[in-house]
CSV table of C-alpha atoms and ligand atoms in Angstrom, one decimal:
chain,number,residue,atom,x,y,z
A,1,MET,CA,-17.2,-21.2,-11.1
A,2,GLN,CA,-15.9,-22.6,-14.3
A,3,ASP,CA,-12.1,-23.1,-14.9
A,4,LEU,CA,-9.6,-20.8,-16.7
A,5,LEU,CA,-7.0,-21.5,-18.9
A,6,ILE,CA,-4.6,-19.0,-19.4
A,7,ARG,CA,-2.7,-19.8,-22.5
A,8,GLY,CA,1.0,-18.9,-23.5
A,9,ALA,CA,1.5,-16.3,-20.5
A,10,ARG,CA,5.3,-15.7,-18.7
A,11,PRO,CA,5.0,-15.7,-15.2
A,12,TRP,CA,7.6,-13.5,-13.6
A,13,GLY,CA,10.7,-15.1,-13.3
A,14,GLY,CA,9.9,-18.4,-15.6
A,15,GLN,CA,10.1,-19.9,-19.0
A,16,THR,CA,6.3,-19.5,-21.4
A,17,ALA,CA,3.3,-21.7,-19.6
A,18,ASP,CA,0.1,-22.2,-19.2
A,19,ILE,CA,-1.9,-21.7,-16.3
A,20,VAL,CA,-4.6,-23.2,-14.9
A,21,VAL,CA,-7.2,-21.7,-12.0
A,22,ARG,CA,-9.8,-23.1,-10.7
A,23,ASP,CA,-12.1,-22.8,-7.6
A,24,GLY,CA,-9.9,-19.3,-6.8
A,25,ARG,CA,-6.2,-21.3,-7.2
A,26,ILE,CA,-3.4,-21.5,-9.4
A,27,ALA,CA,-4.5,-25.4,-10.1
A,28,ALA,CA,-1.4,-26.2,-12.5
A,29,ILE,CA,1.1,-23.9,-14.4
A,30,GLY,CA,3.1,-26.0,-17.6
A,31,PRO,CA,3.5,-25.6,-21.0
A,32,ASP,CA,0.2,-27.2,-23.3
A,33,LEU,CA,-1.7,-27.8,-20.6
A,34,PRO,CA,-5.5,-29.6,-21.3
A,35,ALA,CA,-8.2,-27.3,-21.1
A,36,ALA,CA,-11.2,-29.0,-19.3
A,37,PRO,CA,-14.4,-29.0,-20.2
A,38,GLY,CA,-16.4,-25.9,-20.3
A,39,ALA,CA,-13.1,-23.8,-19.4
A,40,GLU,CA,-12.8,-20.2,-20.6
A,41,ILE,CA,-9.7,-19.7,-22.8
A,42,VAL,CA,-7.3,-16.8,-22.3
A,43,ASP,CA,-5.0,-15.8,-24.8
A,44,ALA,CA,-2.2,-14.1,-23.2
A,45,ARG,CA,0.9,-14.5,-25.7
A,46,GLY,CA,2.8,-11.9,-25.7
A,47,CYS,CA,1.6,-11.1,-21.6
A,48,LEU,CA,3.5,-11.3,-18.4
A,49,ALA,CA,1.7,-12.7,-15.5
A,50,ILE,CA,2.6,-11.2,-11.8
A,51,PRO,CA,0.6,-11.8,-8.8
A,52,GLY,CA,-2.3,-9.2,-7.5
A,53,LEU,CA,-0.5,-5.8,-6.9
A,54,VAL,CA,-0.5,-4.6,-3.3
A,55,ASP,CA,-0.7,-1.3,-2.6
A,56,ALA,CA,0.2,-1.4,1.2
A,57,HIS,CA,-0.2,2.3,1.9
A,58,ALA,CA,-3.3,4.4,0.7
A,59,HIS,CA,-5.5,7.0,1.9
A,60,ILE,CA,-8.9,5.7,0.5
A,61,ASP,CA,-11.1,7.2,2.8
A,62,LYS,CA,-10.3,10.8,1.6
A,63,THR,CA,-9.6,11.0,-2.4
A,64,LEU,CA,-11.3,13.4,-4.7
A,65,TRP,CA,-11.4,10.4,-6.9
A,66,GLY,CA,-14.9,10.9,-9.0
A,67,THR,CA,-15.2,14.8,-7.9
A,68,PRO,CA,-14.3,17.7,-10.2
A,69,TRP,CA,-11.1,18.3,-10.3
A,70,HIS,CA,-9.6,20.2,-6.9
A,71,PRO,CA,-6.5,22.5,-7.8
A,72,HIS,CA,-3.8,21.8,-5.7
A,73,GLN,CA,-3.6,25.2,-2.9
A,74,ALA,CA,-2.0,23.4,0.2
A,75,GLY,CA,1.6,25.1,1.4
A,76,PRO,CA,4.4,23.5,2.0
A,77,SER,CA,4.8,22.3,5.2
A,78,LEU,CA,3.3,19.0,6.9
A,79,MET,CA,1.0,20.9,9.3
A,80,ASP,CA,0.0,23.0,6.1
A,81,LYS,CA,-1.2,20.2,4.0
A,82,ILE,CA,-3.2,18.6,7.3
A,83,ASN,CA,-4.8,22.2,8.2
A,84,ASN,CA,-5.9,22.4,5.0
A,85,GLU,CA,-6.8,18.7,4.5
A,86,ARG,CA,-9.3,19.3,7.5
A,87,GLN,CA,-10.8,22.8,5.6
A,88,VAL,CA,-11.0,21.1,2.1
A,89,LEU,CA,-13.0,18.0,3.4
A,90,ALA,CA,-15.1,19.7,5.9
A,91,GLY,CA,-16.3,21.9,3.1
A,92,LEU,CA,-17.0,19.6,0.6
A,93,GLY,CA,-18.7,16.8,3.1
A,94,LEU,CA,-17.7,14.1,1.4
A,95,SER,CA,-18.3,10.1,1.9
A,96,PRO,CA,-15.5,8.3,3.3
A,97,GLU,CA,-17.5,5.5,2.1
A,98,VAL,CA,-19.1,6.8,-1.2
A,99,GLN,CA,-15.3,8.2,-2.5
A,100,SER,CA,-13.3,4.9,-1.7
A,101,ALA,CA,-16.0,3.0,-3.5
A,102,ARG,CA,-15.0,5.7,-6.4
A,103,LEU,CA,-11.5,4.8,-6.0
A,104,LEU,CA,-12.0,1.3,-5.9
A,105,ARG,CA,-13.0,0.8,-9.6
A,106,ARG,CA,-9.6,2.7,-10.8
A,107,LEU,CA,-7.5,0.2,-8.2
A,108,VAL,CA,-9.2,-2.8,-9.8
A,109,ALA,CA,-8.4,-2.1,-13.1
A,110,CYS,CA,-5.2,-1.0,-12.3
A,111,GLY,CA,-4.7,-4.6,-10.6
A,112,THR,CA,-4.4,-3.7,-7.2
A,113,THR,CA,-5.8,-7.0,-5.3
A,114,HIS,CA,-4.8,-5.8,-1.7
A,115,VAL,CA,-5.0,-2.6,0.3
A,116,ARG,CA,-3.8,-1.8,3.2
A,117,THR,CA,-4.8,1.7,4.0
A,118,HIS,CA,-4.7,4.2,6.6
A,119,VAL,CA,-8.4,5.7,7.3
A,120,ASP,CA,-8.3,9.2,9.5
A,121,VAL,CA,-9.4,8.5,13.1
A,122,GLY,CA,-9.5,12.0,15.5
A,123,PRO,CA,-11.8,14.0,17.2
A,124,ASP,CA,-12.8,16.0,14.4
A,125,VAL,CA,-13.9,13.4,12.7
A,126,GLY,CA,-14.2,10.3,15.2
A,127,LEU,CA,-15.2,7.1,13.8
A,128,THR,CA,-16.7,7.6,10.9
A,129,HIS,CA,-14.1,6.9,8.3
A,130,LEU,CA,-13.2,4.0,9.8
A,131,HIS,CA,-17.3,2.7,9.3
A,132,GLY,CA,-17.7,4.4,6.4
A,133,VAL,CA,-14.7,2.4,4.6
A,134,GLN,CA,-15.4,-1.2,6.5
A,135,ALA,CA,-19.4,-0.5,4.8
A,136,MET,CA,-17.3,-0.3,1.3
A,137,ARG,CA,-14.9,-3.3,2.2
A,138,ASP,CA,-18.6,-5.3,3.2
A,139,LYS,CA,-19.8,-4.5,0.2
A,140,HIS,CA,-16.6,-5.4,-2.3
A,141,ARG,CA,-14.9,-8.3,-0.9
A,142,ASP,CA,-15.0,-10.5,-4.0
A,143,TRP,CA,-12.6,-7.8,-5.7
A,144,ILE,CA,-10.3,-6.2,-3.0
A,145,ASP,CA,-8.8,-7.5,0.0
A,146,ILE,CA,-8.4,-4.5,2.6
A,147,ASP,CA,-6.7,-4.3,5.7
A,148,ILE,CA,-7.5,-1.4,7.7
A,149,VAL,CA,-5.0,1.4,9.9
A,150,ALA,CA,-6.5,3.5,12.5
A,151,PHE,CA,-4.6,6.7,11.7
A,152,PRO,CA,-4.5,9.5,14.0
A,153,GLN,CA,-3.6,12.1,10.8
A,154,THR,CA,-4.2,15.0,13.1
A,155,GLY,CA,-1.9,14.4,16.1
A,156,VAL,CA,-2.4,12.0,18.8
A,157,MET,CA,-0.8,13.5,21.9
A,158,ILE,CA,-1.6,17.5,20.9
A,159,ARG,CA,-5.5,16.4,20.5
A,160,PRO,CA,-7.0,14.8,23.7
A,161,GLY,CA,-9.5,11.8,23.0
A,162,THR,CA,-7.1,10.3,20.2
A,163,LEU,CA,-5.6,7.9,22.1
A,164,ASP,CA,-9.3,6.5,23.6
A,165,LEU,CA,-10.7,6.7,19.7
A,166,LEU,CA,-7.7,4.7,18.7
A,167,GLU,CA,-8.5,1.8,21.6
A,168,GLN,CA,-12.2,1.8,20.2
A,169,ALA,CA,-11.2,1.8,16.7
A,170,ALA,CA,-9.0,-1.7,17.7
A,171,ARG,CA,-12.3,-3.1,19.1
A,172,ASP,CA,-14.2,-2.1,15.6
A,173,GLY,CA,-11.5,-4.2,14.0
A,174,ALA,CA,-8.9,-1.9,12.5
A,175,GLU,CA,-6.3,-4.6,11.9
A,176,VAL,CA,-3.3,-2.0,12.5
A,177,ILE,CA,-3.0,1.3,14.8
A,178,GLY,CA,-1.2,4.2,13.3
A,179,GLY,CA,0.8,7.2,13.8
A,180,LEU,CA,2.5,10.2,13.2
A,181,ASP,CA,5.9,11.6,13.5
A,182,PRO,CA,6.1,11.0,17.1
A,183,VAL,CA,8.3,14.3,18.1
A,184,GLY,CA,7.4,16.9,14.8
A,185,VAL,CA,3.7,16.9,14.9
A,186,ASP,CA,3.5,15.7,18.9
A,187,ARG,CA,6.2,17.0,20.5
A,188,ASP,CA,6.2,13.9,22.7
A,189,PRO,CA,7.3,10.7,21.2
A,190,LYS,CA,7.3,9.0,24.4
A,191,GLY,CA,3.6,9.5,24.9
A,192,GLN,CA,2.4,9.0,21.5
A,193,LEU,CA,4.9,5.5,21.0
A,194,ASP,CA,3.8,4.6,24.3
A,195,GLY,CA,0.0,5.2,23.6
A,196,ILE,CA,-0.3,3.3,20.5
A,197,PHE,CA,1.7,0.2,21.2
A,198,ALA,CA,0.2,0.0,24.2
A,199,ILE,CA,-3.2,-0.2,22.2
A,200,ALA,CA,-1.7,-2.6,19.9
A,201,GLY,CA,-0.8,-4.8,22.4
A,202,ARG,CA,-3.9,-5.4,24.0
A,203,HIS,CA,-5.5,-5.8,20.6
A,204,GLY,CA,-3.3,-8.2,19.1
A,205,CYS,CA,-2.8,-5.5,16.1
A,206,GLY,CA,0.0,-4.5,14.0
A,207,VAL,CA,1.7,-0.7,14.0
A,208,ASP,CA,2.1,1.4,11.3
A,209,ILE,CA,3.8,4.8,11.9
A,210,HIS,CA,4.4,7.8,9.1
A,211,LEU,CA,7.7,8.9,10.4
A,212,HIS,CA,8.4,11.6,8.4
A,213,ASP,CA,10.8,13.8,10.6
A,214,ARG,CA,14.3,13.8,8.7
A,215,GLY,CA,18.0,13.8,10.3
A,216,ASP,CA,18.6,12.8,14.1
A,217,LEU,CA,15.3,13.6,15.1
A,218,GLY,CA,13.8,10.4,12.7
A,219,ALA,CA,16.4,8.0,13.7
A,220,VAL,CA,16.0,8.6,17.4
A,221,THR,CA,11.8,7.8,16.8
A,222,VAL,CA,13.0,4.7,15.0
A,223,GLU,CA,15.2,3.5,17.8
A,224,MET,CA,12.3,4.2,20.2
A,225,ILE,CA,9.8,2.2,18.0
A,226,ALA,CA,12.6,-0.6,17.7
A,227,GLU,CA,13.0,-0.7,22.0
A,228,ARG,CA,9.0,-0.8,22.2
A,229,THR,CA,8.5,-3.0,19.5
A,230,ARG,CA,11.0,-5.4,21.1
A,231,SER,CA,9.8,-4.9,24.6
A,232,LEU,CA,6.2,-5.8,23.8
A,233,GLY,CA,7.2,-8.9,21.0
A,234,LEU,CA,5.8,-7.2,18.1
A,235,ALA,CA,8.6,-8.1,15.7
A,236,GLY,CA,7.1,-8.7,12.2
A,237,LYS,CA,4.3,-6.5,12.8
A,238,VAL,CA,5.6,-3.2,12.5
A,239,ALA,CA,6.0,-0.8,10.0
A,240,ILE,CA,7.7,2.4,9.6
A,241,SER,CA,5.7,4.6,6.7
A,242,HIS,CA,8.2,7.4,4.9
A,243,ALA,CA,10.9,6.7,7.0
A,244,PHE,CA,12.6,9.7,5.0
A,245,CYS,CA,15.4,10.1,8.3
A,246,LEU,CA,16.7,7.0,6.5
A,247,GLY,CA,17.9,8.7,3.4
A,248,GLY,CA,19.8,11.6,5.1
A,249,VAL,CA,21.6,10.1,7.8
A,250,GLU,CA,25.1,9.4,7.9
A,251,PRO,CA,26.6,6.2,6.7
A,252,ALA,CA,27.4,5.1,10.8
A,253,ARG,CA,24.3,5.9,12.4
A,254,LEU,CA,22.1,4.3,9.3
A,255,GLU,CA,23.8,0.6,9.7
A,256,SER,CA,23.1,0.8,13.6
A,257,LEU,CA,19.5,1.7,12.3
A,258,ILE,CA,19.0,-1.2,9.6
A,259,ALA,CA,20.9,-3.8,12.4
A,260,LEU,CA,17.8,-2.2,14.5
A,261,LEU,CA,15.3,-2.8,11.8
A,262,LEU,CA,17.0,-6.2,11.5
A,263,GLU,CA,16.5,-7.4,15.0
A,264,ASN,CA,13.2,-6.5,15.4
A,265,ASP,CA,11.8,-7.2,11.7
A,266,ILE,CA,10.6,-3.6,11.2
A,267,ALA,CA,9.0,-3.3,7.6
A,268,ILE,CA,10.0,0.0,5.6
A,269,MET,CA,7.3,1.5,3.4
A,270,THR,CA,8.4,3.7,0.9
A,271,HIS,CA,6.5,5.1,-2.2
A,272,ALA,CA,9.1,7.2,-3.8
A,273,PRO,CA,8.4,10.8,-2.5
A,274,ALA,CA,8.2,13.8,-4.9
A,275,GLY,CA,10.9,16.3,-5.5
A,276,PRO,CA,14.1,16.5,-3.3
A,277,THR,CA,13.2,14.9,-0.1
A,278,PRO,CA,14.9,12.5,0.9
A,279,PHE,CA,13.8,8.6,1.6
A,280,PRO,CA,15.2,5.3,2.1
A,281,PRO,CA,18.1,3.5,0.0
A,282,ILE,CA,16.1,1.0,-1.1
A,283,ARG,CA,18.9,-1.0,-3.2
A,284,LEU,CA,21.0,-0.9,0.4
A,285,LEU,CA,18.4,-1.5,2.6
A,286,HIS,CA,16.7,-4.8,0.0
A,287,GLU,CA,20.6,-6.4,0.1
A,288,ARG,CA,20.6,-5.9,3.8
A,289,GLY,CA,17.7,-8.1,4.3
A,290,VAL,CA,15.2,-5.2,5.3
A,291,ARG,CA,11.7,-5.6,4.6
A,292,LEU,CA,10.2,-3.1,1.8
A,293,PHE,CA,6.5,-2.6,0.5
A,294,SER,CA,5.3,0.3,-1.2
A,295,GLY,CA,1.9,1.9,-1.7
A,296,SER,CA,0.2,4.8,-3.3
A,297,ASP,CA,0.2,7.1,-0.5
A,298,GLY,CA,-2.7,9.9,-1.0
A,299,ILE,CA,-3.9,9.3,-4.2
A,300,ARG,CA,-6.0,12.4,-6.1
A,301,ASP,CA,-6.6,14.2,-2.7
A,302,THR,CA,-5.4,17.6,-1.0
A,303,TRP,CA,-1.8,16.2,-0.4
A,304,SER,CA,-1.3,16.4,-4.2
A,305,PRO,CA,-3.0,15.6,-7.6
A,306,LEU,CA,-0.3,13.4,-9.2
A,307,ASN,CA,-0.8,10.4,-7.2
A,308,ASN,CA,-3.4,7.2,-9.8
A,309,GLY,CA,-3.7,4.2,-8.1
A,310,ASP,CA,-1.3,2.7,-11.0
A,311,MET,CA,1.2,0.6,-8.5
A,312,LEU,CA,3.1,-0.5,-11.4
A,313,GLU,CA,3.4,3.0,-12.3
A,314,ARG,CA,4.5,3.2,-8.6
A,315,ALA,CA,6.8,0.8,-9.0
A,316,PHE,CA,8.5,2.8,-12.0
A,317,LEU,CA,8.3,5.7,-9.7
A,318,LEU,CA,10.8,3.7,-6.9
A,319,ALA,CA,13.0,2.4,-9.6
A,320,TYR,CA,13.4,6.2,-11.6
A,321,ARG,CA,13.7,8.4,-8.0
A,322,SER,CA,16.2,5.1,-7.1
A,323,GLY,CA,18.3,5.9,-9.9
A,324,PHE,CA,17.6,2.5,-11.1
A,325,ARG,CA,18.1,1.3,-14.5
A,326,ASP,CA,19.1,-2.4,-14.2
A,327,ASP,CA,16.7,-5.3,-14.1
A,328,PRO,CA,17.3,-6.1,-10.9
A,329,GLY,CA,16.8,-2.8,-9.3
A,330,ILE,CA,14.0,-2.5,-11.4
A,331,GLU,CA,12.5,-6.0,-10.0
A,332,VAL,CA,13.0,-4.8,-6.6
A,333,ALA,CA,11.1,-1.9,-7.3
A,334,LEU,CA,8.7,-4.4,-8.4
A,335,ARG,CA,8.5,-7.0,-5.4
A,336,MET,CA,7.8,-3.5,-3.4
A,337,ALA,CA,4.5,-3.5,-5.0
A,338,THR,CA,3.4,-7.2,-4.8
A,339,TYR,CA,5.6,-9.5,-2.5
A,340,GLY,CA,6.5,-7.0,0.1
A,341,GLY,CA,3.3,-5.7,0.0
A,342,ALA,CA,1.5,-9.1,0.8
A,343,GLN,CA,3.8,-10.1,3.3
A,344,VAL,CA,3.6,-7.3,5.6
A,345,MET,CA,-0.2,-7.4,5.4
A,346,SER,CA,0.1,-11.2,6.0
A,347,VAL,CA,-1.4,-12.6,3.1
A,348,ALA,CA,-0.4,-16.2,3.6
A,349,ASP,CA,-1.7,-18.0,-0.1
A,350,TYR,CA,-0.1,-14.8,-2.4
A,351,GLY,CA,2.0,-15.9,-5.4
A,352,LEU,CA,2.8,-17.4,-8.5
A,353,THR,CA,2.8,-21.1,-7.5
A,354,VAL,CA,0.4,-23.7,-8.0
A,355,GLY,CA,-1.9,-23.5,-4.9
A,356,SER,CA,-1.6,-19.8,-4.7
A,357,ALA,CA,-4.8,-17.2,-4.4
A,358,ALA,CA,-5.7,-16.8,-8.3
A,359,ASP,CA,-4.9,-13.1,-7.7
A,360,LEU,CA,-3.2,-12.3,-11.6
A,361,VAL,CA,-2.5,-9.2,-13.5
A,362,LEU,CA,-1.7,-10.5,-16.8
A,363,VAL,CA,0.1,-7.3,-18.6
A,364,GLU,CA,1.8,-6.6,-22.3
A,365,ALA,CA,5.3,-7.1,-21.4
A,366,GLU,CA,8.4,-9.2,-22.0
A,367,THR,CA,9.7,-8.6,-18.8
A,368,ALA,CA,9.0,-7.5,-15.6
A,369,SER,CA,11.6,-4.8,-16.2
A,370,GLU,CA,9.3,-4.1,-19.5
A,371,ALA,CA,6.2,-4.0,-17.3
A,372,VAL,CA,7.7,-1.2,-14.9
A,373,ALA,CA,8.9,1.0,-17.2
A,374,TYR,CA,6.0,1.4,-19.9
A,375,HIS,CA,3.1,-0.1,-16.9
A,376,PRO,CA,0.6,-0.6,-19.9
A,377,PRO,CA,-3.0,-1.0,-19.0
A,378,ARG,CA,-3.8,-4.3,-17.7
A,379,ARG,CA,-4.8,-6.7,-20.3
A,380,LEU,CA,-6.8,-9.0,-17.6
A,381,VAL,CA,-6.9,-9.3,-14.2
A,382,LEU,CA,-8.2,-12.1,-11.2
A,383,LYS,CA,-9.6,-11.4,-8.1
A,384,ARG,CA,-9.5,-15.2,-6.2
A,385,GLY,CA,-10.0,-17.0,-9.8
A,386,ARG,CA,-12.6,-14.7,-10.7
A,387,VAL,CA,-12.4,-11.8,-13.8
A,388,VAL,CA,-12.1,-8.5,-12.1
A,389,ALA,CA,-11.0,-6.3,-14.8
A,390,ARG,CA,-10.4,-6.4,-18.9
A,391,ASP,CA,-8.3,-4.3,-21.1
A,392,GLY,CA,-7.7,-1.7,-18.3
A,393,ARG,CA,-11.5,-1.2,-17.3
A,394,ALA,CA,-12.6,-3.0,-13.9
A,395,LEU,CA,-16.2,-5.0,-14.4
A,396,LEU,CA,-17.7,-3.7,-11.2
A,397,PRO,CA,-21.8,-2.7,-12.0
A,398,ASP,CA,-22.2,0.9,-13.0
A,399,SER,CA,-24.9,0.6,-10.1
A,400,GLU,CA,-21.4,0.1,-7.5
B,1,ZN,ZN1,0.0,8.4,4.0
């Protein structure tokens, strides 16, 4: 691969500099760097350079991306949305492999270089979604890095056979075991949490639990997750997604939950949910040192037509719903869409430093806050040093 010399970019947080990309890595950052013979030179004046965006909570197996517009029709409750999804997906008969590949083009165009996707596992679909997304991943390893969470979308204890399927998913290569409202969906928090933590412990997987339950129900669930994280020695490998309860409990209870999250190094994911839904207090958690990350959640699917896979726009939504107007606050949101997700996915060589993998995004903006505020089309996206998108378009061949 020929060298790439990026001229005059502003690395996030730094001064204007040139960036040399060689053999898939950032080889040098500094002023007026010489071009190696044959190097491609990119004029990046006026562009901010940020590390590749990380969508660390998506559901790429069941997106409707690339299909005719599907008017939203689910009812308001969580179970309404789950039941509606099963009905619609069964009717459409879409392939998880094809759908996730269609969405991939959009994610690459937006500058996403890493995805953690929750993939449905359950008695109705078995492991077909897992195997479909794995097949897609195998064909696109040069374009994006994907981690898979085996996700029991229809419940665990209320769907006999689901734990066995999750165990098989771990054997088949799922990196993370998911869960779903152990109280609200299963009415059996001990059963669900003991079951999924045992599988994670046996297979060395992480755990990432969707927790929509609010108030005390959610708070007790956080406490039960923390107990199991400690007893199985899984500190640093557990995440709680949504955690609406952190935005709705009284301050003293919140402080005790924060202490548990810190003690057990449990990360929190929020995508800044729509509407009046309570969600975690991002600035407070960040200041306390809780690890935070974000993701698109469902991208144009039966849950909502609005999410579109752009993680810069996601950072905007995080800041907007949190009421952040100051640069430090907006940058916390961007860190959740970059470094926070990379840490949760254990990406070792991530960042804008010499020696890091050259997973880079150039975007026309003066500062990180401006990039979040206006999230213009990405000028250039690199994946391990290779140009994978230009001017808002992914460079995947049409046949892909
Ligand atoms: Zn989700």
